[in-house]
Amino acid sequence: MLLHRLLFDAAERHPDKLGFHWVDRDRSWTYAEAAAEVLRVAGALSALGVGPGDRVTVFAHNGLDYLAAMFGAWRIGAISALVNVQYADTLDYYLGDHEPSVVIYTHDMFEPIDRARRAGVAAGTWRHSLCLDGAQDGALSWPELLAATSGTPPEATDESAVAHLSYTSGTSGRPKGACLAHEATARATNCIAERLRLRPGDVSFGPTALSSSYQLVANLLPPLHRTCSINVMGRWNPSAGFDALVAREATVLVGNPIVLTDVLVEARRREGAAPPALRMGLSGGGPVPPTLKRAWRDELGLPLVESYGQSELGGFFALGAPELPTDERLLAIGTALPDKELRIMDHEGDLLPPGEVGEMVLRGGFMAGYWGRPERTAEALAGGWLHSGDLGYLDRDGYLFLRGRVSERIIVAGEAWFPRDVEEALATHPGVKMAALVGVADDELGQRPMAFVLPMAAAGGAGGRSEVGSSESDAGLTADELRRWAAEALGRSLEVMEVAVVDSLPMTPTGKIAKAELAAAAAHP
């Protein structure tokens, strides 16, 4: 299966059905309209000399044109390379890494585009810049180009070809472009659609950046497999976002923990009523606090389905089901999908039995490799397994429990601490909104554990977000109280752990806590 065929097949079967809706501009395309627009884009790119294997960079805000650019590149066998607009300061790095033939962008991103072009970045390949909002200095007008395009270019037919460069978040070094092929990604996202029990009547709603591989494998491709209606939103805020969920009659909300927290809090403000058509939330991009899952279950009566994936995968290592979780499964992510083999491996490469913590590894469809990085590819795919770099364990029923990245594991006086254990324990405190644990070099302990705790009443928070737990006041929240609380929850001493109650936490563009910044702050107070 070729990824663009999902759209064209949907247009053939249900041409008049609503395919895509851009919430910010209140614009929609039926499946037939979307397919026609993608054909125009494919023709325009082909007329500019773009062909199979060429990279097409999209550096833009969410919107329908964004989707057309991505699908149009796939239609002619080109590779879509999506760069988050929040990475404008490092755009030169991304363009120099994948060396595009064409760069498509929105007008407000002119400055970084112009800077990169004048600096000669990707000078050997970069032939055209296309501004989605009209001509600019050095850039062609996207609307005029499409209006002048005629003819249908040859369709790509190689299912094994790379369709998409999915950039890693760079938590363990500079971001790398994971090469995702058509067929493996299509197969994986079909399995995701089945696990989520998507049906043609579902309405998916994704308010986070389309540049994220999470949006690709959660809000776009799985619904396309079932000809659902798909909503994208560029500028999320709790009140307008909640209203849009209601107005669009969304049944599936695809977000990160911050967005899902916003919906919970907004529902509380509206007398506890969730958007009436909503039947599940799907979370990705970061760990889900157990208090958030419990609140969705107990207050909204809805499942919050947790996923665990990586840019290298084009799918998920594990995924929950749209069912209300039991208390015993509250901390579990879910089980492996049917096209994947998920195992736990020790540092010597031996597979571990249920219950033992080790690195999560996977076979059964993943990236073809990192773009231009054969050595890093060989390391990540050693032995035919995709090595996640994350630690976890499987229970006897195959449920995955994530403990954190190998690089985040803290060795305290010879004992391994897993940050997620402590973070989840702290997050159960009614006065805690979010927590993060990092390690700092220490002459006596080897590493000193340092917990940063964001209280409920924090005005700033993670992007100014609202509370997850109860409305109970957190006045007088102290380090000693939090340390005792977490120690009781874990059943072990945490006396050596320092705790800082903060009024904000640094966040990455994908909604993860920026632990590298926290570690640097702890090392140099």
XYZ file of C-alpha atoms in Angstrom:
525
model
C 0.000 0.000 0.000
C 1.236 3.476 -0.924
C 0.366 6.190 1.587
C -1.244 8.547 -0.925
C -3.482 5.703 -2.137
C -5.338 5.894 1.186
C -6.639 9.307 0.156
C -7.394 8.438 -3.465
C -9.144 5.202 -2.480
C -11.301 7.163 -0.045
C -12.149 9.665 -2.804
C -13.217 6.829 -5.105
C -15.440 5.199 -2.488
C -16.862 8.289 -0.759
C -16.195 11.342 -2.978
C -18.725 13.625 -1.264
C -17.882 12.729 2.311
C -16.131 15.341 4.451
C -12.486 14.349 4.424
C -10.558 17.177 6.084
C -11.500 20.275 8.069
C -9.163 23.111 9.066
C -10.601 24.362 12.337
C -8.734 27.693 12.488
C -10.036 28.878 9.112
C -13.310 26.888 9.073
C -12.388 25.384 5.698
C -13.234 21.862 4.558
C -12.494 19.478 1.730
C -14.544 16.501 0.715
C -12.459 13.482 -0.145
C -12.918 14.255 -3.848
C -11.822 17.872 -3.360
C -8.779 16.779 -1.370
C -7.748 14.284 -4.047
C -8.115 16.911 -6.782
C -5.980 19.368 -4.828
C -3.292 16.737 -4.210
C -3.176 15.990 -7.941
C -2.635 19.713 -8.637
C 0.185 19.797 -6.104
C 1.757 16.670 -7.577
C 1.591 18.239 -11.034
C 3.103 21.508 -9.817
C 5.977 19.782 -8.028
C 6.624 17.598 -11.050
C 6.677 20.671 -13.314
C 9.362 22.143 -11.052
C 11.517 19.077 -11.642
C 10.776 17.250 -8.407
C 10.880 13.479 -8.817
C 11.225 10.202 -6.917
C 13.580 10.415 -3.975
C 13.759 14.220 -3.933
C 13.026 15.852 -0.616
C 10.171 18.329 -0.233
C 10.426 20.366 2.969
C 7.243 21.687 4.556
C 7.913 24.440 7.087
C 4.471 25.783 7.854
C 1.616 26.050 10.300
C -1.113 23.407 10.308
C -3.617 23.705 7.481
C -5.142 22.063 4.430
C -2.311 23.252 2.160
C 0.119 21.506 4.478
C -1.695 18.197 3.950
C -1.867 18.706 0.178
C 1.888 19.348 0.034
C 2.657 16.165 1.935
C 0.319 13.924 -0.062
C 1.359 15.591 -3.318
C 5.001 14.745 -2.648
C 4.065 11.118 -1.971
C 2.018 10.957 -5.184
C 5.139 11.538 -7.333
C 7.506 9.463 -5.197
C 9.181 12.414 -3.465
C 9.970 12.367 0.248
C 8.162 14.719 2.615
C 10.388 16.290 5.268
C 8.347 18.163 7.865
C 10.043 20.706 10.131
C 8.265 22.268 13.105
C 7.988 26.068 12.797
C 9.168 26.334 16.406
C 12.585 25.224 15.158
C 13.049 28.378 13.076
C 16.340 29.169 14.827
C 17.823 25.832 13.725
C 16.204 25.577 10.292
C 19.634 25.664 8.634
C 20.494 22.380 10.328
C 17.412 20.552 9.014
C 17.746 21.869 5.468
C 21.444 21.056 5.414
C 20.717 17.581 6.702
C 18.167 16.410 4.098
C 19.032 18.843 1.260
C 15.587 19.514 -0.241
C 14.726 20.304 -3.829
C 11.761 22.449 -2.798
C 10.901 24.268 0.428
C 7.226 25.095 1.092
C 6.526 27.616 3.846
C 4.100 30.184 5.264
C 4.813 33.908 4.834
C 5.718 34.532 8.485
C 8.628 32.098 8.150
C 10.288 34.213 5.447
C 13.157 35.397 7.645
C 14.640 31.947 8.485
C 14.015 30.763 4.918
C 15.743 33.809 3.466
C 18.627 33.494 5.927
C 19.215 29.848 4.997
C 19.040 30.574 1.270
C 21.478 33.496 1.480
C 23.858 31.363 3.548
C 23.960 28.785 0.760
C 22.362 25.988 2.791
C 21.557 22.985 0.559
C 22.750 25.059 -2.410
C 23.405 21.951 -4.486
C 19.780 20.762 -4.379
C 17.481 23.600 -3.253
C 15.955 24.894 -6.490
C 12.668 26.500 -5.487
C 10.944 28.136 -2.519
C 7.139 28.179 -2.492
C 5.221 30.528 -0.195
C 1.742 29.268 0.648
C 0.434 32.836 1.002
C 1.700 34.391 -2.238
C 4.974 35.417 -3.840
C 7.823 36.769 -1.705
C 11.382 37.741 -2.515
C 12.994 34.604 -3.912
C 9.813 32.537 -3.573
C 7.065 31.543 -5.987
C 3.377 31.932 -5.135
C 1.829 28.598 -4.201
C -1.715 29.609 -5.253
C -0.517 30.947 -8.640
C 1.615 27.872 -9.261
C -1.300 25.501 -8.617
C -3.658 27.595 -10.747
C -1.269 27.368 -13.679
C -0.680 23.637 -13.388
C -2.264 21.152 -15.772
C -1.718 17.503 -16.533
C -1.294 14.486 -14.292
C 2.240 13.278 -13.528
C 3.137 9.565 -13.324
C 2.127 7.979 -10.040
C 4.709 6.504 -7.668
C 4.429 2.717 -7.453
C 7.308 1.541 -5.236
C 5.842 0.509 -1.877
C 9.303 -0.016 -0.403
C 10.432 3.551 -1.186
C 10.911 6.118 1.571
C 7.884 8.402 1.832
C 8.643 10.488 4.865
C 11.528 11.845 6.936
C 10.376 11.800 10.538
C 12.766 13.844 12.662
C 13.624 12.718 16.167
C 13.250 15.192 19.016
C 17.001 15.337 19.585
C 16.889 14.296 23.250
C 19.967 12.066 22.749
C 21.954 14.172 20.276
C 21.122 16.243 17.215
C 17.788 15.394 15.533
C 17.983 12.597 12.970
C 15.694 11.994 10.020
C 14.120 8.550 10.319
C 13.247 7.196 6.854
C 9.711 5.790 6.867
C 8.676 3.689 3.862
C 5.200 3.572 2.364
C 4.195 -0.039 2.943
C 5.525 -0.527 6.482
C 3.878 2.704 7.635
C 0.590 1.879 5.916
C 0.521 -1.572 7.512
C 1.331 -0.194 10.963
C -1.342 2.508 10.824
C -3.961 0.028 9.636
C -3.257 -1.987 12.775
C -3.598 1.191 14.839
C -6.990 1.868 13.258
C -8.083 -1.633 14.199
C -6.862 -1.326 17.806
C -8.705 1.982 18.207
C -11.825 0.428 16.625
C -12.147 3.297 14.188
C -15.200 3.215 11.950
C -16.346 5.401 9.017
C -18.567 7.454 11.308
C -15.683 8.548 13.535
C -14.454 12.137 13.533
C -10.790 12.576 14.467
C -9.470 15.827 15.910
C -5.743 16.682 16.126
C -4.704 20.062 17.556
C -0.925 19.514 17.733
C 1.717 20.125 15.056
C 1.395 18.164 11.807
C 5.204 18.057 11.679
C 5.109 15.499 14.488
C 5.214 11.844 13.465
C 2.574 11.313 16.161
C 0.021 13.273 14.128
C 0.903 11.215 11.062
C 0.360 7.844 12.724
C -2.539 8.828 14.979
C -4.694 11.615 13.505
C -4.101 11.222 9.753
C -3.341 7.747 8.453
C -5.422 5.505 10.772
C -8.635 7.519 10.122
C -7.888 7.459 6.387
C -7.846 3.660 6.502
C -11.493 3.834 7.679
C -12.569 6.931 5.656
C -13.229 8.946 8.807
C -13.478 12.728 8.829
C -10.264 14.409 10.026
C -9.855 17.766 11.760
C -6.599 19.689 12.109
C -6.077 22.732 14.309
C -3.068 25.034 14.386
C -3.521 27.198 17.458
C -4.910 25.353 20.442
C -6.339 27.012 23.496
C -8.572 25.259 26.034
C -11.839 27.167 25.609
C -11.823 27.509 21.806
C -10.497 23.981 21.452
C -13.273 22.555 23.600
C -15.873 24.498 21.613
C -14.388 23.147 18.376
C -14.554 19.576 19.683
C -18.239 20.098 20.364
C -18.968 21.852 17.057
C -17.094 19.278 14.977
C -18.775 16.402 16.861
C -15.353 14.865 17.378
C -15.296 11.269 18.554
C -11.497 10.867 18.893
C -9.191 13.533 20.327
C -5.536 13.006 19.382
C -3.352 15.114 21.643
C -0.504 15.230 24.106
C -0.949 15.168 27.896
C -1.139 18.980 28.023
C -4.053 19.147 25.559
C -5.839 16.265 27.270
C -5.407 18.017 30.610
C -6.913 21.190 29.152
C -9.998 19.280 28.000
C -10.446 17.751 31.446
C -10.197 21.111 33.211
C -12.493 22.805 30.692
C -15.038 20.027 31.216
C -14.904 20.678 34.965
C -15.621 24.338 34.311
C -18.629 23.291 32.269
C -20.168 21.228 35.057
C -18.199 18.093 34.238
C -19.584 17.510 30.763
C -17.199 16.223 28.113
C -17.808 17.067 24.433
C -20.940 14.964 23.810
C -19.745 12.938 20.815
C -16.291 12.193 22.233
C -15.627 8.513 22.912
C -11.892 8.549 23.681
C -8.765 10.590 24.073
C -5.530 9.318 22.536
C -2.308 10.511 24.110
C 1.248 10.572 22.753
C 4.386 12.653 22.860
C 5.082 12.118 26.544
C 4.173 10.074 29.626
C 0.590 10.342 30.856
C 0.243 11.119 34.586
C -1.840 8.383 36.245
C -4.028 11.080 37.787
C -4.995 12.213 34.280
C -6.028 8.727 33.167
C -7.994 8.250 36.356
C -9.745 11.612 36.024
C -10.779 10.911 32.427
C -12.157 7.572 33.556
C -13.871 8.651 36.774
C -15.015 12.197 35.903
C -15.584 12.097 32.150
C -16.422 8.413 31.872
C -14.067 8.162 28.905
C -10.950 6.105 28.201
C -7.672 7.933 27.779
C -5.762 5.609 25.468
C -2.007 5.857 25.912
C 0.459 5.211 23.105
C 4.200 4.745 23.064
C 6.003 5.361 19.814
C 9.094 6.916 18.310
C 9.976 8.793 15.150
C 11.915 5.721 14.032
C 8.827 3.535 13.993
C 6.029 5.004 11.899
C 3.641 3.474 14.407
C 3.665 2.450 18.054
C 5.591 0.016 20.202
C 2.459 -0.419 22.289
C -1.033 1.016 22.358
C -3.957 0.808 24.744
C -7.525 0.013 23.774
C -10.564 2.335 23.926
C -11.777 0.822 27.194
C -12.016 2.199 30.720
C -8.869 0.965 32.501
C -8.864 -0.928 35.762
C -6.716 0.385 38.600
C -4.298 -2.484 37.955
C -3.788 -1.365 34.354
C -3.745 2.367 35.044
C 0.038 2.634 34.685
C 0.246 0.316 31.675
C 0.560 1.754 28.189
C -0.979 -1.204 26.387
C 0.095 -4.221 24.370
C 2.066 -4.532 21.150
C 0.183 -4.234 17.871
C -0.317 -7.359 15.740
C 2.304 -6.401 13.131
C 5.011 -5.974 15.773
C 7.075 -8.219 18.044
C 7.899 -6.352 21.243
C 10.544 -7.704 23.631
C 12.677 -6.577 26.562
C 16.443 -6.974 26.209
C 19.336 -6.631 28.656
C 22.593 -4.794 27.940
C 24.206 -8.007 26.659
C 21.509 -8.583 24.045
C 19.622 -11.355 25.860
C 15.827 -11.300 25.988
C 14.361 -10.907 29.466
C 11.322 -12.668 30.979
C 8.127 -10.873 32.082
C 8.557 -8.433 34.922
C 12.244 -7.658 34.383
C 13.290 -4.165 33.331
C 15.436 -3.712 30.250
C 15.548 -1.951 26.908
C 12.439 -2.172 24.743
C 13.233 -3.622 21.310
C 10.975 -4.378 18.367
C 10.788 -6.315 15.103
C 8.143 -6.269 12.409
C 8.330 -2.986 10.534
C 10.227 0.180 11.330
C 12.383 2.812 9.642
C 14.652 1.954 6.743
C 17.382 3.882 8.564
C 18.504 7.378 9.482
C 18.962 9.756 6.559
C 22.681 10.003 5.784
C 23.767 8.245 8.999
C 24.748 4.634 8.279
C 26.672 4.211 11.539
C 23.799 5.435 13.702
C 21.439 3.246 11.657
C 23.553 0.142 12.301
C 23.580 0.943 16.005
C 19.816 1.499 16.243
C 18.950 -1.630 14.189
C 21.576 -3.990 15.591
C 20.627 -7.641 15.344
C 17.527 -6.894 13.277
C 15.784 -5.202 16.212
C 14.840 -1.547 16.535
C 16.481 -0.510 19.807
C 14.330 2.120 21.499
C 16.848 3.439 24.015
C 13.966 3.313 26.512
C 13.559 1.110 29.551
C 10.461 -0.820 30.537
C 9.026 -4.220 31.270
C 6.235 -6.476 30.039
C 3.854 -8.191 32.424
C 2.691 -11.744 31.854
C -0.223 -10.562 29.726
C 2.021 -8.551 27.427
C 1.195 -5.088 28.795
C 4.063 -2.623 28.531
C 5.116 -0.496 31.485
C 7.509 2.309 30.565
C 10.222 3.339 33.002
C 12.100 5.976 30.948
C 15.039 6.454 28.622
C 18.265 4.552 29.184
C 20.051 7.911 29.141
C 17.714 9.230 31.872
C 18.325 6.368 34.308
C 19.977 7.718 37.448
C 22.550 5.696 39.400
C 22.403 6.798 43.033
C 25.025 5.199 45.296
C 25.092 2.185 42.968
C 21.285 1.848 42.810
C 19.349 2.446 39.570
C 16.534 4.968 39.827
C 13.938 5.141 37.055
C 12.598 8.700 36.782
C 9.097 7.698 35.755
C 8.632 5.741 39.018
C 9.293 8.846 41.099
C 7.450 11.193 38.741
C 4.302 9.075 38.825
C 4.463 8.837 42.613
C 4.776 12.618 42.934
C 1.967 13.152 40.424
C -0.496 11.301 42.673
C -0.244 14.129 45.225
C -3.408 16.270 44.958
C -1.338 19.454 44.911
C 0.954 18.384 42.059
C 0.287 19.159 38.420
C 3.474 17.701 36.911
C 6.885 16.418 38.026
C 10.257 15.633 36.485
C 13.291 13.850 37.936
C 16.850 14.378 36.694
C 20.295 13.347 37.916
C 23.159 15.681 38.750
C 26.809 14.646 39.185
C 27.685 14.189 42.855
C 31.032 13.257 44.422
C 29.489 11.024 47.107
C 26.433 9.521 45.393
C 27.654 9.386 41.809
C 24.413 11.093 40.812
C 22.156 13.181 42.999
C 18.407 12.861 42.196
C 16.663 16.196 41.769
C 12.877 16.438 41.420
C 11.208 19.496 39.935
C 7.545 19.762 40.919
C 4.945 22.024 39.327
C 2.110 22.719 41.782
C -1.536 23.108 40.915
C -1.568 26.818 41.628
C 1.385 27.637 39.348
C 0.444 30.632 37.229
C 2.866 29.823 34.423
C 3.155 26.068 34.385
C 3.756 24.117 31.224
C 2.710 26.749 28.765
C 0.283 28.213 31.300
C -1.805 25.045 31.459
C -4.340 24.201 34.122
C -4.475 21.615 36.837
C -4.819 17.825 36.461
C -5.687 16.661 39.949
C -8.349 17.827 42.364
C -9.124 21.459 43.054
C -7.671 21.109 46.556
C -5.330 23.965 47.423
C -1.611 23.301 47.363
C -0.790 26.193 49.714
C 2.205 25.313 51.864
C 3.419 22.541 49.536
C 6.917 21.690 50.786
C 9.840 19.588 49.651
C 9.674 17.454 52.801
C 5.981 16.728 52.304
C 6.481 15.762 48.657
C 9.470 13.562 49.458
C 7.492 11.714 52.156
C 4.484 11.348 49.852
C 6.520 9.797 47.036
C 8.457 7.563 49.426
C 5.219 6.142 50.829
C 3.838 5.568 47.334
C 7.008 3.742 46.245
C 7.632 1.938 49.519
C 11.290 2.974 49.756
C 13.429 5.781 51.127
C 13.964 8.915 49.049
C 15.936 10.858 51.647
C 18.770 11.693 49.239
C 16.395 13.247 46.705
C 16.217 17.018 46.520
C 12.877 18.569 45.616
C 12.294 21.985 44.060
C 8.776 23.393 43.817
C 8.755 25.569 40.679
C 6.266 27.861 38.979
C 7.026 26.602 35.453
C 8.699 23.745 33.580
C 10.507 24.068 30.229
C 8.715 22.223 27.436
C 9.735 21.039 23.970
C 7.601 21.919 20.883
C 6.155 18.377 20.990
C 4.858 18.776 24.561
C 7.579 16.930 26.469
C 9.338 18.256 29.540
C 12.779 19.505 28.446
C 14.805 17.506 30.956
C 18.152 18.547 29.499
C 17.342 22.128 30.479
C 16.334 21.008 33.971
C 19.523 18.993 34.405
C 21.616 21.979 33.315
C 19.755 24.239 35.739
C 20.259 21.756 38.584
C 23.971 21.407 37.816
C 24.479 25.182 37.755
C 22.005 26.695 40.223
